[in-house]
Coordinates of C-alpha atoms in Angstrom, one line a residue:
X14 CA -47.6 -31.8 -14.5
X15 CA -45.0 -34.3 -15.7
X16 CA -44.8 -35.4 -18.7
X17 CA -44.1 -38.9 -20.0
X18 CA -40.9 -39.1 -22.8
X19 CA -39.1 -41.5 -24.7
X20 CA -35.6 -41.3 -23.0
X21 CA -34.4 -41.4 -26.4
X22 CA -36.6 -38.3 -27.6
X23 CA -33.9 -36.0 -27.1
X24 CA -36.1 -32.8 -29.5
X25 CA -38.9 -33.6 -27.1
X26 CA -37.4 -33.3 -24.1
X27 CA -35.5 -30.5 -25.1
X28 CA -38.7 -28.9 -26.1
X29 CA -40.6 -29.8 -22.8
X30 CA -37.8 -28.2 -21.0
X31 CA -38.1 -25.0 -22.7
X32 CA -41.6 -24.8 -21.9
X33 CA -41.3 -25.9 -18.1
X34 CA -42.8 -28.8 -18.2
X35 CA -40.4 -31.3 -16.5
X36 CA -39.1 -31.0 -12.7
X37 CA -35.9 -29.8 -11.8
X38 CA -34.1 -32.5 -11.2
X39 CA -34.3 -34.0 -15.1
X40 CA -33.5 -30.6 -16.1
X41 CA -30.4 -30.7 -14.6
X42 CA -29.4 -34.0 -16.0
X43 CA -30.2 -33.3 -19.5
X44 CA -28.0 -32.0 -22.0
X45 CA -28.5 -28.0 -23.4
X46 CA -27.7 -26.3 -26.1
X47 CA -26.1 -23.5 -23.8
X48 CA -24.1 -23.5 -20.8
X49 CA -27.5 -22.5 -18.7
X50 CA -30.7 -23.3 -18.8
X51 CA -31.8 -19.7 -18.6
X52 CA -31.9 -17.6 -21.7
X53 CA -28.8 -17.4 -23.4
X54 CA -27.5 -13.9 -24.2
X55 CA -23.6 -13.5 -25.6
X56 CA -21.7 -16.3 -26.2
X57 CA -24.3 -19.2 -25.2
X58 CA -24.0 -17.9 -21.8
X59 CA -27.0 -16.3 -19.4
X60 CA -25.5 -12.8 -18.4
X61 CA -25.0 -14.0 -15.0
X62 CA -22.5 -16.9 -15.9
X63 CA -20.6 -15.3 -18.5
X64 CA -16.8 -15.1 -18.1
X65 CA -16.4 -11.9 -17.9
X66 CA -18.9 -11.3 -15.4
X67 CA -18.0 -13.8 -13.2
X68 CA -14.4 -12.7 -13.1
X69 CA -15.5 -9.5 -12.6
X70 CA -17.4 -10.7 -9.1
X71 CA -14.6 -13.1 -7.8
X72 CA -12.2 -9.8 -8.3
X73 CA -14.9 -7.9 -6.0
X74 CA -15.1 -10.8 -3.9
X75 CA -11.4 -11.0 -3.9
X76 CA -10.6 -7.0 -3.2
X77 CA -13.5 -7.1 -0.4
X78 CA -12.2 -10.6 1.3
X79 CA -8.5 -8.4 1.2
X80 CA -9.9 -5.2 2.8
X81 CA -11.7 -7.3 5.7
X82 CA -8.7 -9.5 6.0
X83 CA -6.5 -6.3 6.6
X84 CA -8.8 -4.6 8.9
X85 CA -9.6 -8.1 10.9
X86 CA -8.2 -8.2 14.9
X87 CA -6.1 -11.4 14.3
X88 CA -4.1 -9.9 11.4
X89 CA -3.6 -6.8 13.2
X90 CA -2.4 -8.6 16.0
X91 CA -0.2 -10.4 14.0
X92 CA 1.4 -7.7 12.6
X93 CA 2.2 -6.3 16.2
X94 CA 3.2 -9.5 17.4
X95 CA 5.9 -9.6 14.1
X96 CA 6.6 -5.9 14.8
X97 CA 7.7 -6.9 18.3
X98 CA 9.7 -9.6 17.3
X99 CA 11.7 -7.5 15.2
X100 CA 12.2 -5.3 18.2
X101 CA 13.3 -8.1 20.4
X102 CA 15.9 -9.4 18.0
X103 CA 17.3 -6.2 17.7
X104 CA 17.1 -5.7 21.0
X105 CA 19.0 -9.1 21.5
X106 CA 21.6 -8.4 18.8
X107 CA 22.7 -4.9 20.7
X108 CA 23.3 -7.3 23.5
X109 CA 25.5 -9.5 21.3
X110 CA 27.4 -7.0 20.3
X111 CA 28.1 -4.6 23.1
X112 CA 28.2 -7.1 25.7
X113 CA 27.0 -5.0 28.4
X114 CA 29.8 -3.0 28.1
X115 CA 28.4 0.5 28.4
X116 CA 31.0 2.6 26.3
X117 CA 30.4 -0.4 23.4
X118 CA 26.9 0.3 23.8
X119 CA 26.5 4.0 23.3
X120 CA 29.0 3.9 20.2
X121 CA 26.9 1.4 18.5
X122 CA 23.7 3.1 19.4
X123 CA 25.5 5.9 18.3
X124 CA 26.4 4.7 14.9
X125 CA 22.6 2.9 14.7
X126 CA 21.2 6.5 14.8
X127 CA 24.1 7.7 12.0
X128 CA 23.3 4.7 10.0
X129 CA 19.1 5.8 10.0
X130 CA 19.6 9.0 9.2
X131 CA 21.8 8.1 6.3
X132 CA 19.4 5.7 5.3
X133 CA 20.5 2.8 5.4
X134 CA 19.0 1.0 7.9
X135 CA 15.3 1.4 8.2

């Protein structure tokens, strides 16, 4: 069902479009009086491309991708792994520090445990 047109004809064409009678691919090429080719609602905009509704879904895209992302094996593994690292410096730092002197070692452990339940140290 295509239609010959003047290329120039832009009221034409424009008018053939609106009734569906040129393919898809010269639809797409030709300019419209509104930001889609469907029906235009608020603002020259179909309801689906509107701003405010497409913000709205990449924020729900967003806030979904976040919740899998959280919940996802790799990150959780990554948090252990950085939880364990944390450990292991400590670890390596009470080394440092007491120098496997035992008496050096219980006073600082001792003073780690002070220094928690003060607060200051998490």
């Amino acid at each position: 069902m295509e239609k010959e047109i003047d290329e120039n004809d832009w009221k034409k064409k424009k008018y053939l479009i609106w009734q569906g009678g040129i393919s898809f691919e010269k639809r797409c090429n030709v300019f419209h009086n509104h930001r889609c080719y469907r029906n235009a609602t608020k603002d020259g905009y179909c309801w689906q491309h509107h701003p405010d509704k497409v913000a709205e879904r990449e924020k729900l895209s967003k806030d979904i991708r976040k919740i899998k992302w959280e919940n996802s094996p790799l990150n959780i593994a990554m948090r252990k792994i950085k939880e364990l690292e944390e450990e292991i410096g400590i670890l390596k730092s009470q080394l440092a520090i007491c120098s496997y002197d035992s008496k050096k070692h219980k006073s600082y452990v001792k003073e780690q445990k002070r220094q928690i339940n003060r607060g200051a140290v998490k």
